[in-house]
Amino acid sequence: MLVKMLPPSIMLKNSLRQVGSDWAIRIRFAGFVWSVAILAALVTSAQARASFDRLLEAVVRIDVRETSFEGGSSRLISGVGSGVILSKDGLVLTNAHVVSPQAVDIWVTLASLERVRAELLGWDHWTDLALLRLDIEDVKERKLRYSVAKFGRSDSLKPGQTVFAAGTPHGLSRTVTKGIISNKERYYRDSTGIRGYETGFFNTWLQTDAAINPGNSGGPLVDADGRVIGINTRTYLGADNLGFAIPEKTARQVMLALESYGEVERSYIGISPGFLQDMEAFYELEANQGLLINSVDPGSPAAIAGIRASDIVLSIDGKHFDGRFPEQIPPIRNLIASYGVGEEISMEVKRGEEMFSVVVVTERLESRVGKEWAFEKWGLTVQEVSRTFARERQLESDDGVVVIGTQSAFPAEKAGLRRGDVISKINQMELAGLDDLKGFYDAYKSSPEALLMETLRNRTVSFKVIKP
Amino acid sequence: MTKRFIRSLAIGVIAIGVLSSKAEFTLDELFEERRDSVLAVEFFVETEVDRRPVTVNGMVVSNDGVLQLAANAIPGWVSIDKLKEFKVYVLGESKAYDAEYLGSDRAYGWHFVQVEEVLRDRLKPVTDYQLAEMKTGQSLWGIGVAMKNLDFKPYFMRAEVSTIQLLPATVGFATREITSPGSILFDDSGAFAGWGTAPLNMERYLTIEGQLYQAYLRKPDQTTTFFVASELVKTFGGLPSSPDSNDMTWLGVVGLQTIDDEVAELMGLGDQAAISISQILNDSPAAEAGLRERDLIISIDGEPLKRYTPRRVAVADLEQQIAKHGIGETMKLGISRDGETLEVEIVLGQAPKLVRQASRFYFENLGFTIREFLVYDSVSMKLDVEPGETPGVITSFVKTNSNAHTGGAQMGDLIKEIDGVPIDHFDQAIALIEELEADDSKNEFVLLVARGADTSVLRIALK
C-alpha cells in the first residue's frame, strides 16, 4: 500500500536503478559460452523488437467530445481512450465505450505525435467495439506516417503466455505494460455496462494481469511479436491486475461487419440461458449436453414457439452443445444471434420426460437504450422506451418516452418530472414515442401553452403540467 | 382584641393558602400522579433464526389496564404469533409485569396491550383527565421516559406549542422535544394535551474533513410532535375482537395520488382537491362499482375532498375514511371522469389477508420459509393475476449459507414450480417439499422462481 502511494518519479528512479545494476552484473560475469548464446538470442529478439516497434507505431490516442443527454439538456462531455490502426487506409479499432454514435468530434493522435480527425464507421456495444476511419485526405496531404498492426490468433493463446498492453492509461500516451494471459475464456456480462447499453452477451474475454487502467480502453493487447490478440476493454477498479480484453476472434469478425455495414445485425429469440452445471442428473440428460432455459421474455419468438422457463434445449438445427458453465454460454448465444433476422431455427426441447421440436422465427435484436433527445426549453431529456426497457420495468407497452434528466428550475422539473418517469400521454393523447413528443414541443415553442402530461412510475399514474 | 384579629386573619390566610394549593396542584404533584398513565412495554419479535427485543411506551386508556401503542410500535409484516413475551414496566421501577397483546385498531393502526390484573389499580387512564385547549405559544410539559438500564425513569420536559397541523390527524409541533414517543403531555393545570408520536427527521449538514454531508438526525427517545389530545380521544375505543381478526375494509384501488393545483386547474376542477386512481384490482369492490383507472376522486360521502397542506395528506384521509367503514357498508365517492362529475356507490368488502396474517412454513433443514401468495403480492410484483388464481408461493426468508441460500434462493422470490410441478396452492407447496425431504433417493430438487421480469431455475441440495 505504501509503495503505491509514493510519487511516480520516485518509483521510476528505483526501477531504473534496478535495471542498471542487473545489466552490470550480467556483463561482468558472463563468460564466452554465454556470450554466444546471448548473441543468438539478441538476433531473434531484434526481429521481435522490430515488429513490436511497428505495433507501437500503430497505437493511437483518441480524444472524443460527445453529446450527453443526462442532465436535462444536451451538453458536451469529453474523454480519452486508445485505439489501434489495422489497415493502410486508416481503420482504427477501439472500444464502443470510447467512441459512441453521439461523438461530435474525434481526434486521433498518431505515434508520430501528429493529430488527425477521424469519423465513426460503426459501433457495436454488445462486444464493446467501435471502428473509426482516419481523415485519409488529410493524412495524404500532410504526408502523415503510421504503421499498421497485424492480428494474431486469440484461439492459440496459452494461459501464462507473455502479453503486452499498449495505450493511454489516465491520459499517459504510449504506455506499454507487460503481463501474462491469466485466463482465455472469462465470462462477464453486464446488461447496463456501456452507459445503459448491454455488453458481453456474445463473447468471452481474455483476462490478463498486464496493468490496464482507465484510458487503456480500446488499445491493443499483443503477444511478444506485437500481434494484436485482443482489444483492452475493462478492469476491476480496486483489484490488482485483473484486466479484460475482447479476443481477436470476436474483434476481427465485428470489425469486418462494422466496415461493411456500420453495425452488426443479430437475431433475437428471447431466451436467457441458465447454467446447467451438475443438473444433468435431474433433467435425465446425457452428460455434458444441453442448454437450460432460465427465462423466456413474454411475447418473444421463443415464447410464441412455446418454449418455457426450465426447458432444456438439446440441439439447435441438429447441432448439440454443452451449456453447463457460464463461459460456455456466449458462443451459444452467438450461434443464435448469427442467424438471419426472420430465419427459422428448429430446436429440440426436453421438458420433464417429454421431448419435442419447435421452430422459432427470429427477430432483430434491439438495444435496451432507445433514442435520446433534449427539449431545451423544458429542461428535459428523454429516451424512447425500448422493448427491453419495457420488459425490465414490466410496463404494459413499449410506447412512450422515459425521462433521463431534468434541469433544475426549468418547466419539466417544476412540473415534478423525475428521472425514470415514463411519459405515456400528453393532453390525454397517447404518446407513441419520441417523434410525437417532438411534435408537441414544436407546437409549444411557437405558442407556449400549458401541457398536461400523464406519467407512470411503478404503475402509479401521475399528472404533471408543463407551464411556460 | 387586635391580637386575636391578627391571629384569626393569619389562620384564615393559611387556610386559604391550603385550600388553593389543594385545587391547584404543583407541577411535581401533577407529575407524580400522571407518570402512572404511561408504561414501558417490552416484547420480542421472533424470526426463524433470532429474537429481537423491542421497547416502546404505551399510554393507559382504560380502567381495565389497556395500553395504547403507536401504529409503528410493531412492524406491519410480523405475524401475530411471532410477537412474544409482552412485559410492562412501571416507570422508574425494575419489576416486569405480564401483559397480553390484544391487536390493532383498523382505522388508525394503534396497537393494544392489556396488563395483568395486579397492576391495573395502580394505573391512571388518560381519559380521567380534563382535555387541554391548544393555543399557539402555550406552554406544555411532558413525561420523558429514560432507557431500560435506567429503569425507564420518568423525567420532566417542557416546551411551547409551535404550530398545529391537520395531517389528517390533528398533530401538534412543539418548539423543542417535549415528551418521549408513546408518552404523554399536559398543560400546567394538568389537563391532557397530547400523545407523543415518532420523532421527526431533522435535516442537518455535517462537515467532516472539509467534505460536506447531508444527514438526517433523529433522537430515538424524544420527540417534538404529538397527537392533540382533544382530537385524539375521539379515535379511542377501536379495540379489535381478537389479535388476528381481519375486519379491514378495502376498495381495491392502487396507486392513489393527489393531483397538483396546476393539474386540477387544467382539468377544470378549480381549487377542488382530487385524488387520481392508477390501478383497480380485479374482482374488487371498486371494480364492481364501476370505478375506472384514472378516475379522479373529488368527494367522499358527499363531503368535498379537503385541501390539505401538503396536498398528499388527502390520500391518508381517504384511506382512513375507508377504514372507518365496516365490511358491507356503502361509501359514496364523487368522481370526475373525462370532465363529467358522477357519484359512485361502493359496497366495501373485506380486505384481503395482510402480510402479517399470511400462512408461513419454515423448512429448517433447507433454511428457507415459504408463505402464501397474497393479493398485495400481485400488486408489488406487477403480475396480472386472474381472480382466484394463485401463481405460486413466496420465499419470505432465506437463512445465510443454508442449502436454499447456496442454491440461489432469495427473499421475495415467487416460486412457480417445485421439481417441475406448477404450484397453485400453499399447502401443495409444503407437501411437495416435505415429500422431497423424506425421499432418500433424492439429492436435490429444482425450483422455478420469478424475480422481477425474469425467471430463474434454482437447484437446491436436499442433504
Short mmCIF file of N, CA and C in Angstrom, two decimals, chain A residues 272 276-279 281-283 292-298 308-310 391-394 396 415-416 424-425 427-428 450-452 454 456 458-465 467, chain B residues 254-257 259-260 262-264 266-267 276-279 293-294 296 338 378-384 417 419-420 442 444-446 448-449 452-459:
data_model
loop_
_atom_site.label_atom_id
_atom_site.label_comp_id
_atom_site.label_asym_id
_atom_site.label_seq_id
_atom_site.Cartn_x
_atom_site.Cartn_y
_atom_site.Cartn_z
N SER A 272 -33.17 -16.43 -21.92
CA SER A 272 -31.98 -16.22 -21.09
C SER A 272 -31.51 -17.59 -20.63
N LEU A 276 -26.31 -25.12 -16.66
CA LEU A 276 -26.81 -26.45 -16.34
C LEU A 276 -26.01 -27.12 -15.22
N GLN A 277 -24.77 -26.70 -15.05
CA GLN A 277 -23.81 -27.20 -14.03
C GLN A 277 -24.30 -28.46 -13.31
N ASP A 278 -23.97 -29.57 -13.35
CA ASP A 278 -24.38 -30.70 -12.49
C ASP A 278 -25.88 -30.97 -12.42
N MET A 279 -26.70 -30.30 -13.23
CA MET A 279 -28.12 -30.58 -13.15
C MET A 279 -28.54 -31.65 -14.14
N ALA A 281 -28.27 -34.76 -14.06
CA ALA A 281 -28.92 -35.91 -13.43
C ALA A 281 -30.39 -35.61 -13.24
N PHE A 282 -30.68 -34.40 -12.74
CA PHE A 282 -32.07 -34.04 -12.50
C PHE A 282 -32.88 -34.08 -13.79
N TYR A 283 -32.28 -33.57 -14.84
CA TYR A 283 -33.02 -33.50 -16.11
C TYR A 283 -32.87 -34.76 -16.95
N LEU A 292 -29.94 -24.94 -20.52
CA LEU A 292 -31.06 -24.73 -19.61
C LEU A 292 -31.68 -23.35 -19.88
N ILE A 293 -33.00 -23.29 -19.99
CA ILE A 293 -33.66 -22.01 -20.20
C ILE A 293 -34.09 -21.46 -18.84
N ASN A 294 -33.47 -20.36 -18.46
CA ASN A 294 -33.78 -19.73 -17.17
C ASN A 294 -35.02 -18.88 -17.27
N SER A 295 -35.15 -18.19 -18.39
CA SER A 295 -36.20 -17.20 -18.51
C SER A 295 -36.54 -17.00 -19.98
N VAL A 296 -37.81 -16.78 -20.26
CA VAL A 296 -38.26 -16.50 -21.63
C VAL A 296 -38.99 -15.17 -21.62
N ASP A 297 -38.57 -14.24 -22.47
CA ASP A 297 -39.22 -12.93 -22.50
C ASP A 297 -40.65 -13.08 -22.99
N PRO A 298 -41.61 -12.47 -22.25
CA PRO A 298 -43.01 -12.58 -22.70
C PRO A 298 -43.18 -11.99 -24.10
N ARG A 308 -40.57 -22.70 -22.63
CA ARG A 308 -40.86 -22.20 -21.29
C ARG A 308 -39.61 -22.27 -20.43
N ALA A 309 -39.62 -21.45 -19.36
CA ALA A 309 -38.51 -21.50 -18.41
C ALA A 309 -38.40 -22.90 -17.85
N SER A 310 -37.19 -23.34 -17.62
CA SER A 310 -36.79 -24.66 -17.11
C SER A 310 -36.85 -25.76 -18.18
N ARG A 391 -39.89 -4.35 -20.90
CA ARG A 391 -39.98 -5.66 -20.27
C ARG A 391 -39.34 -5.65 -18.88
N GLU A 392 -38.16 -5.03 -18.78
CA GLU A 392 -37.49 -4.95 -17.48
C GLU A 392 -38.35 -4.25 -16.44
N ARG A 393 -39.00 -3.18 -16.86
CA ARG A 393 -39.81 -2.41 -15.92
C ARG A 393 -41.23 -2.96 -15.80
N GLN A 394 -41.52 -4.02 -16.51
CA GLN A 394 -42.85 -4.62 -16.54
C GLN A 394 -43.91 -3.60 -16.93
N GLU A 396 -46.73 -2.03 -19.52
CA GLU A 396 -47.71 -2.74 -20.34
C GLU A 396 -47.40 -2.65 -21.84
N ALA A 415 -42.66 20.96 -12.94
CA ALA A 415 -43.88 20.17 -13.04
C ALA A 415 -43.78 18.90 -12.20
N GLY A 416 -42.56 18.57 -11.74
CA GLY A 416 -42.39 17.39 -10.90
C GLY A 416 -41.92 16.16 -11.66
N SER A 424 -46.49 8.85 -20.75
CA SER A 424 -47.33 7.97 -21.57
C SER A 424 -48.37 8.75 -22.37
N LYS A 425 -48.82 9.90 -21.87
CA LYS A 425 -49.83 10.67 -22.59
C LYS A 425 -49.51 12.16 -22.49
N ASN A 427 -51.74 15.80 -23.08
CA ASN A 427 -53.09 16.33 -23.32
C ASN A 427 -54.07 15.20 -23.65
N GLN A 428 -54.03 14.17 -22.83
CA GLN A 428 -54.91 13.00 -22.90
C GLN A 428 -54.70 12.15 -24.16
N ALA A 450 -49.89 25.70 -21.58
CA ALA A 450 -49.73 24.62 -20.60
C ALA A 450 -50.06 23.27 -21.23
N LEU A 451 -49.22 22.27 -20.92
CA LEU A 451 -49.40 20.90 -21.43
C LEU A 451 -49.65 19.97 -20.26
N LEU A 452 -50.59 19.05 -20.42
CA LEU A 452 -50.86 18.08 -19.37
C LEU A 452 -50.19 16.74 -19.72
N GLU A 454 -49.21 12.78 -18.67
CA GLU A 454 -49.52 11.66 -17.78
C GLU A 454 -48.28 10.80 -17.69
N LEU A 456 -46.00 7.54 -15.70
CA LEU A 456 -46.07 6.27 -14.98
C LEU A 456 -44.78 6.06 -14.23
N ASN A 458 -43.64 2.87 -11.65
CA ASN A 458 -44.10 1.68 -10.94
C ASN A 458 -45.59 1.48 -11.02
N ARG A 459 -46.15 1.69 -12.16
CA ARG A 459 -47.58 1.53 -12.41
C ARG A 459 -48.44 2.58 -11.70
N THR A 460 -47.82 3.54 -11.04
CA THR A 460 -48.59 4.62 -10.44
C THR A 460 -48.70 5.75 -11.46
N VAL A 461 -49.93 6.19 -11.69
CA VAL A 461 -50.17 7.23 -12.68
C VAL A 461 -50.11 8.59 -12.00
N SER A 462 -49.40 9.55 -12.59
CA SER A 462 -49.41 10.91 -12.08
C SER A 462 -49.69 11.87 -13.22
N PHE A 463 -50.20 13.02 -12.87
CA PHE A 463 -50.43 14.06 -13.88
C PHE A 463 -49.49 15.21 -13.59
N LYS A 464 -48.87 15.74 -14.64
CA LYS A 464 -47.92 16.84 -14.46
C LYS A 464 -48.24 17.92 -15.49
N VAL A 465 -48.10 19.16 -15.09
CA VAL A 465 -48.37 20.25 -16.03
C VAL A 465 -47.08 20.98 -16.36
N LYS A 467 -45.66 24.20 -17.71
CA LYS A 467 -46.16 25.57 -17.91
C LYS A 467 -45.06 26.46 -18.47
N VAL B 254 -55.22 0.94 -6.28
CA VAL B 254 -53.79 1.03 -6.02
C VAL B 254 -53.24 2.28 -6.70
N GLY B 255 -52.20 2.83 -6.10
CA GLY B 255 -51.53 3.99 -6.70
C GLY B 255 -52.37 5.25 -6.62
N LEU B 256 -52.84 5.56 -5.41
CA LEU B 256 -53.61 6.80 -5.23
C LEU B 256 -52.64 7.97 -5.15
N GLN B 257 -52.96 9.01 -5.91
CA GLN B 257 -52.07 10.17 -5.98
C GLN B 257 -52.91 11.44 -5.92
N ILE B 259 -53.50 15.24 -6.99
CA ILE B 259 -53.04 15.94 -8.17
C ILE B 259 -52.63 17.36 -7.81
N ASP B 260 -51.67 17.88 -8.53
CA ASP B 260 -51.15 19.23 -8.27
C ASP B 260 -52.23 20.27 -8.58
N GLU B 262 -51.99 22.91 -10.38
CA GLU B 262 -52.00 23.27 -11.80
C GLU B 262 -52.79 22.26 -12.61
N VAL B 263 -52.64 20.97 -12.22
CA VAL B 263 -53.34 19.91 -12.94
C VAL B 263 -54.84 20.06 -12.73
N ALA B 264 -55.23 20.32 -11.47
CA ALA B 264 -56.65 20.48 -11.15
C ALA B 264 -57.24 21.62 -11.98
N LEU B 266 -56.15 22.83 -14.83
CA LEU B 266 -56.20 22.48 -16.25
C LEU B 266 -57.32 21.49 -16.55
N MET B 267 -57.68 20.69 -15.53
CA MET B 267 -58.74 19.71 -15.74
C MET B 267 -60.11 20.29 -15.39
N SER B 276 -56.17 10.86 -7.87
CA SER B 276 -56.29 10.02 -9.06
C SER B 276 -56.01 8.56 -8.70
N ILE B 277 -56.70 7.67 -9.42
CA ILE B 277 -56.55 6.22 -9.19
C ILE B 277 -55.72 5.64 -10.32
N SER B 278 -54.61 4.97 -9.98
CA SER B 278 -53.74 4.39 -11.01
C SER B 278 -54.24 3.05 -11.48
N GLN B 279 -54.69 2.23 -10.54
CA GLN B 279 -54.95 0.83 -10.87
C GLN B 279 -56.14 0.34 -10.06
N GLU B 293 -59.77 3.12 -13.98
CA GLU B 293 -58.42 3.66 -13.80
C GLU B 293 -58.38 5.08 -14.35
N ARG B 294 -57.66 5.95 -13.66
CA ARG B 294 -57.53 7.37 -13.99
C ARG B 294 -58.75 8.20 -13.62
N LEU B 296 -60.88 10.49 -11.09
CA LEU B 296 -60.42 11.41 -10.04
C LEU B 296 -61.48 11.45 -8.94
N ASP B 338 -63.41 12.32 -17.40
CA ASP B 338 -63.48 13.00 -18.69
C ASP B 338 -64.31 14.28 -18.61
N SER B 378 -49.45 -9.54 -5.93
CA SER B 378 -49.64 -9.34 -7.37
C SER B 378 -49.47 -7.86 -7.72
N VAL B 379 -49.75 -6.98 -6.74
CA VAL B 379 -49.54 -5.55 -6.98
C VAL B 379 -48.05 -5.24 -6.96
N SER B 380 -47.34 -5.69 -5.90
CA SER B 380 -45.93 -5.31 -5.80
C SER B 380 -45.10 -6.00 -6.87
N MET B 381 -45.53 -7.17 -7.33
CA MET B 381 -44.77 -7.87 -8.36
C MET B 381 -45.23 -7.52 -9.76
N LYS B 382 -46.22 -6.66 -9.84
CA LYS B 382 -46.77 -6.22 -11.13
C LYS B 382 -47.23 -7.42 -11.95
N LEU B 383 -47.93 -8.34 -11.31
CA LEU B 383 -48.46 -9.50 -12.02
C LEU B 383 -49.93 -9.27 -12.32
N ASP B 384 -50.35 -9.65 -13.49
CA ASP B 384 -51.76 -9.56 -13.80
C ASP B 384 -52.39 -10.92 -13.51
N GLU B 417 -42.72 -23.21 -9.70
CA GLU B 417 -42.72 -24.66 -9.86
C GLU B 417 -41.75 -25.26 -8.86
N ASP B 419 -39.73 -28.78 -8.52
CA ASP B 419 -39.38 -30.02 -9.23
C ASP B 419 -40.30 -30.27 -10.43
N GLY B 420 -40.55 -29.22 -11.17
CA GLY B 420 -41.33 -29.37 -12.39
C GLY B 420 -42.84 -29.34 -12.19
N LYS B 442 -33.42 -38.93 -3.30
CA LYS B 442 -33.24 -37.60 -3.90
C LYS B 442 -32.10 -36.85 -3.24
N GLU B 444 -31.32 -33.63 -4.55
CA GLU B 444 -31.57 -32.22 -4.81
C GLU B 444 -32.92 -32.06 -5.49
N PHE B 445 -33.41 -30.83 -5.51
CA PHE B 445 -34.62 -30.56 -6.27
C PHE B 445 -34.48 -29.21 -6.95
N VAL B 446 -35.41 -28.92 -7.85
CA VAL B 446 -35.28 -27.72 -8.68
C VAL B 446 -36.48 -26.82 -8.44
N LEU B 448 -38.41 -23.31 -9.88
CA LEU B 448 -38.51 -22.25 -10.89
C LEU B 448 -39.08 -21.04 -10.18
N VAL B 449 -38.29 -19.96 -10.12
CA VAL B 449 -38.75 -18.76 -9.41
C VAL B 449 -38.83 -17.57 -10.36
N GLY B 452 -38.61 -10.18 -10.43
CA GLY B 452 -38.75 -9.07 -11.36
C GLY B 452 -39.34 -9.56 -12.67
N ALA B 453 -38.74 -9.16 -13.78
CA ALA B 453 -39.28 -9.53 -15.08
C ALA B 453 -38.78 -10.90 -15.55
N ASP B 454 -37.81 -11.46 -14.84
CA ASP B 454 -37.18 -12.71 -15.29
C ASP B 454 -37.54 -13.88 -14.39
N THR B 455 -37.24 -15.06 -14.90
CA THR B 455 -37.35 -16.26 -14.06
C THR B 455 -35.98 -16.89 -13.94
N SER B 456 -35.83 -17.77 -12.96
CA SER B 456 -34.56 -18.46 -12.77
C SER B 456 -34.84 -19.89 -12.33
N VAL B 457 -33.98 -20.79 -12.76
CA VAL B 457 -34.09 -22.17 -12.33
C VAL B 457 -33.03 -22.39 -11.26
N LEU B 458 -33.45 -22.77 -10.05
CA LEU B 458 -32.51 -22.94 -8.94
C LEU B 458 -32.43 -24.41 -8.56
N ARG B 459 -31.25 -24.83 -8.22
CA ARG B 459 -31.07 -26.20 -7.77
C ARG B 459 -30.76 -26.17 -6.28
#
